[in-house]
Short mmCIF file of C-alpha atoms and ligand atoms in Angstrom, two decimals:
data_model
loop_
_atom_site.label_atom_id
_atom_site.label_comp_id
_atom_site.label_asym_id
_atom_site.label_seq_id
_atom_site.Cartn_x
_atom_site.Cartn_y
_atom_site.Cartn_z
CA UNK A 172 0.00 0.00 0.00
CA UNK A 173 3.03 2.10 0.65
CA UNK A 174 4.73 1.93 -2.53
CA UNK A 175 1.01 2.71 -4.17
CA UNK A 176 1.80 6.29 -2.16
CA UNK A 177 4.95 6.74 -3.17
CA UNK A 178 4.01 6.47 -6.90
CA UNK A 179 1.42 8.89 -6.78
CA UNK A 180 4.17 11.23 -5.14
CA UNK A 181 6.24 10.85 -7.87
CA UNK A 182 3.09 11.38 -9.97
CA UNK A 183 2.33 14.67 -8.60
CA UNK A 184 5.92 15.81 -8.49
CA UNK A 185 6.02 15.09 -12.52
CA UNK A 186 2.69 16.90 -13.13
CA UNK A 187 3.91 19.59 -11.47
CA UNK A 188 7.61 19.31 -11.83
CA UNK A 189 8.25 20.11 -8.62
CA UNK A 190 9.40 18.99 -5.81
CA UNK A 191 6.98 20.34 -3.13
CA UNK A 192 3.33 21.00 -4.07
CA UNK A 193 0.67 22.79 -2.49
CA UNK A 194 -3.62 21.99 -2.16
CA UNK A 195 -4.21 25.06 -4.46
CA UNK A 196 -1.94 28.06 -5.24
CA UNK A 197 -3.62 30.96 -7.05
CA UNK A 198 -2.23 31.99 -10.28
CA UNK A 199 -1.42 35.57 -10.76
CA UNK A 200 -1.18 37.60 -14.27
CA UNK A 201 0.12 40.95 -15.54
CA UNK A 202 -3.49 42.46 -14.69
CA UNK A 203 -3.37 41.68 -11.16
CA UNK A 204 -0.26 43.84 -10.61
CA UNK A 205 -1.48 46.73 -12.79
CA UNK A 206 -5.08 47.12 -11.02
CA UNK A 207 -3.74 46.66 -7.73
CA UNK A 208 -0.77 49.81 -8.37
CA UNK A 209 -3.63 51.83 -9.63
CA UNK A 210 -5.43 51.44 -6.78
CA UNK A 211 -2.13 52.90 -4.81
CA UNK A 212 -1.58 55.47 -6.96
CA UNK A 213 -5.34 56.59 -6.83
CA UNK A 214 -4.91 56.32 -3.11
CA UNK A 215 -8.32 54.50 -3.17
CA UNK A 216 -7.44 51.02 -1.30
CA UNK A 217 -10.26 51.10 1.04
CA UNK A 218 -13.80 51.22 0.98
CA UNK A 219 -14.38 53.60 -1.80
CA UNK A 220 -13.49 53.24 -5.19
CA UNK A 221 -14.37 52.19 -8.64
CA UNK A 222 -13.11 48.48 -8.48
CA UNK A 223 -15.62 47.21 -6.29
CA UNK A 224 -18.61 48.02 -8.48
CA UNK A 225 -16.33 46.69 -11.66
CA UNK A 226 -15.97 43.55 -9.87
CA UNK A 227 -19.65 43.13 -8.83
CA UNK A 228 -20.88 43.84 -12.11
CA UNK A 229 -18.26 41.63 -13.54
CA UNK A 230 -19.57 38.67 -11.04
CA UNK A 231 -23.30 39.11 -12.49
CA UNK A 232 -21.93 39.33 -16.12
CA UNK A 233 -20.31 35.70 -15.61
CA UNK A 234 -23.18 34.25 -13.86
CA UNK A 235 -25.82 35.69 -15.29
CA UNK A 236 -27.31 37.52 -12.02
CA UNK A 237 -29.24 40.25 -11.39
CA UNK A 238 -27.56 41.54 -8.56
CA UNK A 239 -23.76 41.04 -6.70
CA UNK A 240 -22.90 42.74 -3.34
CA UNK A 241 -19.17 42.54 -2.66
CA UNK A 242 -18.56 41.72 0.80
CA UNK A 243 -14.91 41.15 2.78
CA UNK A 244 -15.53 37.62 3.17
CA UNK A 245 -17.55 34.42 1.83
CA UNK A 246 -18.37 33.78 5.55
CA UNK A 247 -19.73 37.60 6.46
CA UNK A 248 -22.05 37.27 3.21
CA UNK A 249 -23.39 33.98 4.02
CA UNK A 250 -23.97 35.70 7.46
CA UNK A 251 -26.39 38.56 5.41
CA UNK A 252 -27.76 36.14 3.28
CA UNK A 253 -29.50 34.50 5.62
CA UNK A 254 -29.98 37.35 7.90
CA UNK A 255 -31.99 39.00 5.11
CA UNK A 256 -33.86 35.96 4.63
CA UNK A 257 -35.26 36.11 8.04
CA UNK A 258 -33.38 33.92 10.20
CA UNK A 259 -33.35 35.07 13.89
CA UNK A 260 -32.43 33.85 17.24
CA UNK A 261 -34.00 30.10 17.80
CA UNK A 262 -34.94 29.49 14.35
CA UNK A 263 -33.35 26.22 12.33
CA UNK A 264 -31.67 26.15 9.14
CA UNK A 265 -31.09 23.16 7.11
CA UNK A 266 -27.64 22.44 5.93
CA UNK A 267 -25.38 19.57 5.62
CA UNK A 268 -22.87 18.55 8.08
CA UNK A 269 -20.36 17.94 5.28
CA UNK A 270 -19.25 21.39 4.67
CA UNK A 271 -16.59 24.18 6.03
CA UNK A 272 -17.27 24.80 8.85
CA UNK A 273 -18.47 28.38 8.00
CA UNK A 274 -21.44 27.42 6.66
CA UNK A 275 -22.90 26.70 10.21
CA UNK A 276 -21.07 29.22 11.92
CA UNK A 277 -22.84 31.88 9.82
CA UNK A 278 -26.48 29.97 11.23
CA UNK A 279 -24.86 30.45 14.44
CA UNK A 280 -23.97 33.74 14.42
CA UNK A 281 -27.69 34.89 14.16
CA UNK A 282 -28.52 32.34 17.41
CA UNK A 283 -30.35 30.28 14.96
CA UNK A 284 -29.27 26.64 15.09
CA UNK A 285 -28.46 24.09 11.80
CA UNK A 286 -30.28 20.58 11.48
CA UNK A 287 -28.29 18.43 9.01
CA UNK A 288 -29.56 16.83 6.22
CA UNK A 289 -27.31 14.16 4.69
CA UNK A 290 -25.97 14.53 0.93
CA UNK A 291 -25.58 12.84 -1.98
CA UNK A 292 -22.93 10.46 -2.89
CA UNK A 293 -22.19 11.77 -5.96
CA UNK A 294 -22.16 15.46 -5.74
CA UNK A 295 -21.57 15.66 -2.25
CA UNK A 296 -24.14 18.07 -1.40
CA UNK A 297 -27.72 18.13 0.08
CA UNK A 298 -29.53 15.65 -0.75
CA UNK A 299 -33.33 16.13 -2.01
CA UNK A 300 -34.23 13.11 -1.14
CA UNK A 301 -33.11 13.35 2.37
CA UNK A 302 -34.49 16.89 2.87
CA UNK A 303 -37.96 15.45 1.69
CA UNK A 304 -37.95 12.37 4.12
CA UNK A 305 -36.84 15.06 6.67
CA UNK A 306 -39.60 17.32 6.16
CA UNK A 307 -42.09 15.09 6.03
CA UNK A 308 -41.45 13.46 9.36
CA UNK A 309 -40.46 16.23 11.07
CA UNK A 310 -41.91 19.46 9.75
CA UNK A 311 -45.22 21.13 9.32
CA UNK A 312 -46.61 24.04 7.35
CA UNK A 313 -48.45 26.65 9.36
CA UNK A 314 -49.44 30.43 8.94
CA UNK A 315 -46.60 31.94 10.56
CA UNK A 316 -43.72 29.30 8.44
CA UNK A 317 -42.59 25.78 8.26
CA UNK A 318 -42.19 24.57 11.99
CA UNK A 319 -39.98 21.55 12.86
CA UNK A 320 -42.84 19.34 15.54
CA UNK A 321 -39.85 18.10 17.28
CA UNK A 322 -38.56 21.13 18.69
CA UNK A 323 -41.83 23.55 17.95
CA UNK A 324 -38.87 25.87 16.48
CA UNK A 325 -39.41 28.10 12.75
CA UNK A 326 -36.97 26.21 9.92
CA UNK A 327 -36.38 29.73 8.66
CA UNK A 328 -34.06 28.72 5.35
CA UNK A 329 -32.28 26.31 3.94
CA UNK A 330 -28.90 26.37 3.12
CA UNK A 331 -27.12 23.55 1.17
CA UNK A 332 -23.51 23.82 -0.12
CA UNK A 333 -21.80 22.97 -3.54
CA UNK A 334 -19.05 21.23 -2.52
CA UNK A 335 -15.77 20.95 -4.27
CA UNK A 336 -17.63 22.97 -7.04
CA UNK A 337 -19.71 20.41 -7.82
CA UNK A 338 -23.35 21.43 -7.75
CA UNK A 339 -26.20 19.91 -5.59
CA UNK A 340 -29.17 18.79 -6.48
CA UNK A 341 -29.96 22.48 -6.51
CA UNK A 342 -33.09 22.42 -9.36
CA UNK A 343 -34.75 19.53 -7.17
CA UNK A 344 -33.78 21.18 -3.94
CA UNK A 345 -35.36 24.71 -5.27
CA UNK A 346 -38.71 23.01 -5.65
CA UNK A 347 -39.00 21.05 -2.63
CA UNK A 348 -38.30 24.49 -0.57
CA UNK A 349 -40.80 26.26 -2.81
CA UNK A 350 -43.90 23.67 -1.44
CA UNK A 351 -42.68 24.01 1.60
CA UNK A 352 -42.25 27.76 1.90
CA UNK A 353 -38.68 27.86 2.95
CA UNK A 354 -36.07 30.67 2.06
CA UNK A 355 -33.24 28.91 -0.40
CA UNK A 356 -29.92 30.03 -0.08
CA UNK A 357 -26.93 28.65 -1.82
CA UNK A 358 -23.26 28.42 -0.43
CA UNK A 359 -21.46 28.74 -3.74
CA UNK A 360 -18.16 29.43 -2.21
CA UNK A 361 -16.51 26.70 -4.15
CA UNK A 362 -18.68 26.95 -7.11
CA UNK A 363 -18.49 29.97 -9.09
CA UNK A 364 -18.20 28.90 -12.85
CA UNK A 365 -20.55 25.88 -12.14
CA UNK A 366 -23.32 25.80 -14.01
CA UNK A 367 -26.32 23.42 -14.48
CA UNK A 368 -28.49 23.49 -17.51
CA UNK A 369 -26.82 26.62 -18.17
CA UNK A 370 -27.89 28.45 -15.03
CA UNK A 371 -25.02 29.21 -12.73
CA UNK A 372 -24.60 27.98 -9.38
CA UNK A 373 -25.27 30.99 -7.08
CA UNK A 374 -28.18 31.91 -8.87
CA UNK A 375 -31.07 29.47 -7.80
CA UNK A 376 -31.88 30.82 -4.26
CA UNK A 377 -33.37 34.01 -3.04
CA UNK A 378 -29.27 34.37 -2.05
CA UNK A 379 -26.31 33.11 -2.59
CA UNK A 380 -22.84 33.49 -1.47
CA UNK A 381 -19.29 33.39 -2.82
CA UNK A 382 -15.88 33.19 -1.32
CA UNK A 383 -12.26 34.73 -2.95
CA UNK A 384 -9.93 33.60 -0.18
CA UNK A 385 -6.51 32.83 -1.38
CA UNK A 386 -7.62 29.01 -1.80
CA UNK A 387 -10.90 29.30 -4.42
CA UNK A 388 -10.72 29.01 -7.79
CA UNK A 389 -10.17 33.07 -8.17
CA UNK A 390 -8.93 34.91 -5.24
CA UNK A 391 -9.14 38.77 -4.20
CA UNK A 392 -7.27 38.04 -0.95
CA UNK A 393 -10.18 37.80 0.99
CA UNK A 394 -13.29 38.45 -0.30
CA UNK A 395 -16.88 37.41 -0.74
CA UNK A 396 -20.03 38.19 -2.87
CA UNK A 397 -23.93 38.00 -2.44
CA UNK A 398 -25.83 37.28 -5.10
CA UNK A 399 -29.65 37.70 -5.59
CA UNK A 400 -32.24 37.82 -8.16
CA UNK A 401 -34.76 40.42 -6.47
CA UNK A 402 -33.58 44.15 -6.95
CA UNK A 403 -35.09 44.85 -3.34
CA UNK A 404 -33.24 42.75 -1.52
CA UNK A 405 -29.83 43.56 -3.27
CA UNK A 406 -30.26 47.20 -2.09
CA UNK A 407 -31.04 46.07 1.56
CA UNK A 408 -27.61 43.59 0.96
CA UNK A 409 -26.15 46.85 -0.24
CA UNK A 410 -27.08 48.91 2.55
CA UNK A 411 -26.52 46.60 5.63
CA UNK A 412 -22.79 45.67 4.11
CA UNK A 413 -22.03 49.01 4.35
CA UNK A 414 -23.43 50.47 8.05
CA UNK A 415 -26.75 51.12 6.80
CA UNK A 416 -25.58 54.55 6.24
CA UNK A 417 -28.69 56.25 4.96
CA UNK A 418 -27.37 59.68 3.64
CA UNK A 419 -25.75 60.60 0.47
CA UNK A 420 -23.75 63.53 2.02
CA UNK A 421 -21.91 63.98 4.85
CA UNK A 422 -24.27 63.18 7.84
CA UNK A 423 -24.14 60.16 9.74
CA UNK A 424 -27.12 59.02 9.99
CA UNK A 425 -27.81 55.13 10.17
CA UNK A 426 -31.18 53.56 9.75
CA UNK A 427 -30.34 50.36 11.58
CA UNK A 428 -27.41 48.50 12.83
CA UNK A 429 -25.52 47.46 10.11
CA UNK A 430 -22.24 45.52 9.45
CA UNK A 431 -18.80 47.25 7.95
CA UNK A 432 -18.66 44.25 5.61
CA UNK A 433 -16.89 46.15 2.80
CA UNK A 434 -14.48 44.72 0.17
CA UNK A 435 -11.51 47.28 -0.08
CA UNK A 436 -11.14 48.41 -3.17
CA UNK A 437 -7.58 46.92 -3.39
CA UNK A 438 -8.73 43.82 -3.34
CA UNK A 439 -11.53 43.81 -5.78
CA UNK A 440 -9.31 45.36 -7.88
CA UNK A 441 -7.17 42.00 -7.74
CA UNK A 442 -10.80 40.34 -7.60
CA UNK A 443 -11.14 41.73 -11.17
CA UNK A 444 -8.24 40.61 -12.85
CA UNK A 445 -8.24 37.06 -11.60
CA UNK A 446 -11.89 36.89 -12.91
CA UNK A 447 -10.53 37.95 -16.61
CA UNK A 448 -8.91 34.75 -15.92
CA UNK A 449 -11.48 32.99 -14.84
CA UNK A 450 -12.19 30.37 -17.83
CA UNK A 451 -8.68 29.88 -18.58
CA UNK A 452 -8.28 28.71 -15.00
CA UNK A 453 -10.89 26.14 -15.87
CA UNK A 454 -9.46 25.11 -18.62
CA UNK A 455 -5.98 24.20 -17.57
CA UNK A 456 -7.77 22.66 -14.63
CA UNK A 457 -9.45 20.33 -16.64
CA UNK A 458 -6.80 19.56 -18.47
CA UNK A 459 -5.46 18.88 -14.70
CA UNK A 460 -7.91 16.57 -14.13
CA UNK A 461 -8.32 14.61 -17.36
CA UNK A 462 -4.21 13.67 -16.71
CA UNK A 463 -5.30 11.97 -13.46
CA UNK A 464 -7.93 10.21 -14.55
CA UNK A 465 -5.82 9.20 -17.31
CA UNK A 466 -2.42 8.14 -14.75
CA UNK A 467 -4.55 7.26 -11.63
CA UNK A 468 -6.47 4.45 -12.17
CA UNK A 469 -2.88 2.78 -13.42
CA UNK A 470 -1.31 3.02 -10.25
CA UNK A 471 -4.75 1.88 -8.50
CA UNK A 472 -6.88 5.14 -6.99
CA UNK A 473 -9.58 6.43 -7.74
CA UNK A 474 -10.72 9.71 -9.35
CA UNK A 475 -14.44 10.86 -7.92
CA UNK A 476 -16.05 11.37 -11.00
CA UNK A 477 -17.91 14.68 -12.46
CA UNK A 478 -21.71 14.07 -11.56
CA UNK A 479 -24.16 14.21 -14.17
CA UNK A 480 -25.27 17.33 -16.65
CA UNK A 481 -23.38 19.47 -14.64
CA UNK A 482 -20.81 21.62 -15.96
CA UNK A 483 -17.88 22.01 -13.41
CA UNK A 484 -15.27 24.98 -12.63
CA UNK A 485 -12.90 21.95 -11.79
CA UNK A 486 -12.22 23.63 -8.24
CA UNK A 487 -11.24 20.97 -5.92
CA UNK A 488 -9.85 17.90 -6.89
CA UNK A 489 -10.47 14.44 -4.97
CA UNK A 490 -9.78 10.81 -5.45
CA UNK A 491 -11.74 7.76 -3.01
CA UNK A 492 -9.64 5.42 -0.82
CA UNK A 493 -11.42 2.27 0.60
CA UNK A 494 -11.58 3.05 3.85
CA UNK A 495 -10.34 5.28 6.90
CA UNK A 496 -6.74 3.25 7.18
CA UNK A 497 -6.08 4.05 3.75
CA UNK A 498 -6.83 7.12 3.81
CA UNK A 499 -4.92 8.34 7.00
CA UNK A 500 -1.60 6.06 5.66
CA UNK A 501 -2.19 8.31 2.41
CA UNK A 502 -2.54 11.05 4.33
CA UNK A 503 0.62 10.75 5.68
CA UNK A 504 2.79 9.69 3.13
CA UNK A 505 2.10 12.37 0.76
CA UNK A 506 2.01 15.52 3.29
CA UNK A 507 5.51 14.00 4.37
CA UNK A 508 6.97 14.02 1.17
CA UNK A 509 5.77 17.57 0.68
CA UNK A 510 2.78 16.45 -1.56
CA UNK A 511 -0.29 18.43 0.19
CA UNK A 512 -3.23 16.40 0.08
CA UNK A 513 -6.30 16.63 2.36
CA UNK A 514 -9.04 15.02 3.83
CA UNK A 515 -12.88 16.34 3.50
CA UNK A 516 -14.38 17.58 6.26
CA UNK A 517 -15.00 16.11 9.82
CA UNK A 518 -18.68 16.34 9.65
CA UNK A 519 -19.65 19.44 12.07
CA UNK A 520 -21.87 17.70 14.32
CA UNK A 521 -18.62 16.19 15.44
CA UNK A 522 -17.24 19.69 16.28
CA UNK A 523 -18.06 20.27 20.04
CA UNK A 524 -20.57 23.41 19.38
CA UNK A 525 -22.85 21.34 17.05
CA UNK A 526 -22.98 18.08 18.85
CA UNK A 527 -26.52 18.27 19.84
CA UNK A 528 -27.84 19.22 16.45
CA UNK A 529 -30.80 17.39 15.06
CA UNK A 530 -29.45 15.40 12.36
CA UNK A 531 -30.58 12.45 9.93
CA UNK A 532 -29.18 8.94 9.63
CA UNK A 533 -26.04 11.02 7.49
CA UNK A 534 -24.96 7.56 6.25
CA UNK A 535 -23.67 9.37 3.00
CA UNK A 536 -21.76 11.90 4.57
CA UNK A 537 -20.05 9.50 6.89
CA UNK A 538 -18.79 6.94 4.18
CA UNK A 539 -17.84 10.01 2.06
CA UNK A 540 -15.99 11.40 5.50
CA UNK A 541 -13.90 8.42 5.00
CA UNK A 542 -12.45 7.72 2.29
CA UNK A 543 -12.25 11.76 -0.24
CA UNK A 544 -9.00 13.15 -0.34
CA UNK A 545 -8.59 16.30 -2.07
CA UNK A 546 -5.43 15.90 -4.00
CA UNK A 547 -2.87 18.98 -5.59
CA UNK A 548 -5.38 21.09 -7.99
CA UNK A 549 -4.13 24.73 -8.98
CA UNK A 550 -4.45 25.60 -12.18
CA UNK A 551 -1.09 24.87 -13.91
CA UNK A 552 0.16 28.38 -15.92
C1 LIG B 728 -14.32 29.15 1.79
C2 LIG B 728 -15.67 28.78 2.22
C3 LIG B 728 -16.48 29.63 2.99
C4 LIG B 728 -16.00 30.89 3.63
O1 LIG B 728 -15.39 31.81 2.86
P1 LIG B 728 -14.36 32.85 3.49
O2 LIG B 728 -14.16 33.82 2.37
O3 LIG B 728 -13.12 32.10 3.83
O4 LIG B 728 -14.99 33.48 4.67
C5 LIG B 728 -17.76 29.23 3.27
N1 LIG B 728 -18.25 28.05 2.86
C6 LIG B 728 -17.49 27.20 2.14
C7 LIG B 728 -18.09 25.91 1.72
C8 LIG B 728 -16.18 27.53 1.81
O5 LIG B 728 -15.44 26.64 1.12
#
């Protein structure tokens, strides 16, 4: 089993030709430099300045959204997104428990707690069918919302996750949440350039959130981005991103309490060039991938293959050991030989502040828990 490790080292270091290679490394061009020094020279870095609506209106332009909000973080603009959507303190939301662990925090940030719905084995993200048998055991419609009977709480939104890029079930999740009333929101942080049927992940729910931390497929830094359909609530995203500051001129007057959840401009100007880059990332990613599903399976592992109909952005990388041994001896032998690889998620009702979540049987997420690695993916220059 060891020397299977080994050759997949010497794989990686070939692919790569080098010696030591990171998860994901972003790839920086001519542009990047260029828009960033003009935001020096300008002396607009911060909160003000022309990149930041370039880059929004970029976002929408590539998926085909009404509205983007730039925010300083994926995490801060799930928070909004489902603050808009109504969550408050002792409501539910249901997620999955194999995410980052960001996607609950953000429930948890409003005092609203998750329930976990287990995924699918294939795309790794909520599953419909699972949210169905969930619902109809546990929930009931009634004039004020969708109440779970078990703990008499308001499910207040749902929130599944495309993980690795690849999309959920998001079409059949949409519908079930429409019959039962419930707020969709998407965690896209992984997924922007997915698309389904030719409609983009991010733009099924009533919100959706992106992330450009230095490890997604384009990066402004740090860096996030709301997306909705309805013009309404993309001014009330607007407004509480930016202290729900309610004059034009110089008063301070503020409406409500809102959040300084600002991109700088200096990073949406690096935001912008990265996205001009966008589909050639995706490109020499899948050329990425096609070489390891062309090498891999000779040396014996694995690739997890692209679900169905849906076009990927080739984020995230992973192959499937048999089991939890194989993976932690894998695990090791690559991270020592400077070969970053890593596992999925521990599922976070494992993590000590979501232990006594209400969850389902999750007997998807735990076999997926044990055996997906994600393996070296940055898009090669
Ligand atoms: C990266 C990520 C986030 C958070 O984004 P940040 O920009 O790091 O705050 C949220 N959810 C998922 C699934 C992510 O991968």
């Amino acid at each position: 089993m060891k020397n299977k490790v080994l050759e997949f080292n010497k794989l990686v270091n070939t692919i790569f030709n080098e010696d030591s290679v990171p998860l994901h490394r972003p790839v920086f061009g001519s542009n990047e430099e260029k828009y960033v020094q003009q935001t020096i020279k300008s002396s607009f870095v911060s909160s003000v300045g022309s990149f930041v609506e370039q880059f929004e209106n970029n976002i929408s332009t590539h998926t085909k959204s009404n509205y983007s909000i730039a925010t300083v973080n994926g995490t801060s603009a799930l928070l909004v997104c489902l603050q808009l959507a109504g969550v408050k303190q002792e409501d539910e939301v249901l997620t999955q428990a194999l995410s980052f662990v960001a996607t609950s925090n953000s429930i948890s940030y409003l005092k609203a707690k998750p329930i976990f719905i287990d995924v699918d084995i294939d795309t790794m993200g909520m599953s419909p069918l699972a949210l169905t048998l969930f619902l109809e055991e546990f929930c009931e419609i009634r004039d004020e919302g969708t109440f779970n009977k078990n703990t008499g709480k308001r499910i207040a939104a749902c929130l599944p996750m495309h993980t690795f890029g690849f999309m959920c079930r998001i079409d059949q999740i949409s519908k079930i949440c429409k019959s039962w009333n419930i707020p969709l929101i998407e965690d896209a942080a992984e997924a922007l350039g997915s698309s389904f049927k030719g409609k983009f992940a991010g733009t099924f729910g009533m919100f959706s959130a992106f992330s450009f931390n230095g490890n997604k497929i384009i990066t402004s830094g740090g860096g996030g981005m709301i997306l909705t359909q309805n013009k309404n609530l993309a001014i009330q995203a607007k407004h509480i991103t930016t202290t729900a500051k309610k004059s034009t001129n110089w008063e301070y007057f503020h409406d409500q309490v809102g959040y300084n959840f600002r991109m700088p401009n200096l990073n949406a100007a690096l935001g912008c060039a990265q996205l001009e880059s966008l589909s050639s990332f995706i490109k020499n990613k899948k050329k990425l991938y096609d070489i390891y599903c062309e090498s891999l399976p000779l040396i014996g592992y694995a690739v997890v293959p692209i679900p169905k109909n849906l076009n990927w952005n080739y984020w995230m990388i992973s192959i499937e050991l048999e089991n939890k041994r194989e993976k932690d001896l894998f695990l090791k032998e690559t991270n020592k030989n400077g070969i970053m690889t890593r596992p999925i998620w521990d599922l976070l009702f494992k993590l000590p502040m979501y232990e006594d979540c209400q969850r389902d049987g999750q007997k998807n997420a735990l076999a997926l828990e044990d055996k997906i690695i994600n393996i070296p993916s940055s898009a090669r220059g």
